[in-house]
């Protein structure tokens, strides 16, 4: 299974519009973060976790020519506003399978009402909705949905084999922690240094990594408070900051 980071930035992206901080002005390509999403490729199939606001740009620069599905973590704008930009793939290859929990579908149905209502126009997104209710098999992979807490909102984390993707949370419940042991790779939210009501600080993420003991961990959903080359030198050996375009192989 190959994982490509399409975006690793927080909801406003990095650089942030109008900001002239050191990270936003950085020339380091690792400090240019589109909105958070990953592409997963396995045995000729490819699917996304989340369709970020920047999906069009991400698909063009990564050379995505076909998708077999999208798993959604939640229906916040930065994680689902790219679904409309997947329309050229739908026009070419047919309706796209989308997977989300019922609470996330409620948000997606509201945002994309025009895709679910009968329409005389051919240009609307074509979606095959699948409701996530428990573990399921996708393209030969065992996908286990897990709940994490994002302020007041439950967000879906995914464990796929020995890989887990845990974005947008400030807390991982006990029962989810026990499902995140024995990982080869943990991708985890690490917004910034200062406390935030809905996201992890770097210290909180490192605390969970120490407890869950994955073989490797990569940080994502990062704000401009974290400059790649400054912070990456202070992390434990098994932890690194993900960056856009990074590709990793997982068993
Ligand atoms: Zn987000
Ligand atoms: Zn900035
Ligand atoms: Zn969110």
Short mmCIF file of C-alpha atoms in Angstrom, two decimals, residues 14-15 19-28 31-32 227:
data_model
loop_
_atom_site.label_atom_id
_atom_site.label_comp_id
_atom_site.label_asym_id
_atom_site.label_seq_id
_atom_site.Cartn_x
_atom_site.Cartn_y
_atom_site.Cartn_z
CA UNK A 14 0.15 27.43 4.51
CA UNK A 15 1.07 30.09 3.50
CA UNK A 19 0.37 36.41 6.48
CA UNK A 20 4.03 37.37 6.32
CA UNK A 21 5.40 35.19 9.11
CA UNK A 22 8.64 33.26 8.70
CA UNK A 23 6.85 30.02 7.71
CA UNK A 24 4.47 31.68 5.27
CA UNK A 25 7.40 33.44 3.59
CA UNK A 26 9.60 30.31 3.69
CA UNK A 27 11.16 29.12 0.43
CA UNK A 28 11.27 25.53 1.75
CA UNK A 31 6.42 24.71 4.31
CA UNK A 32 3.91 24.96 1.44
CA UNK A 227 8.34 25.63 10.37
#
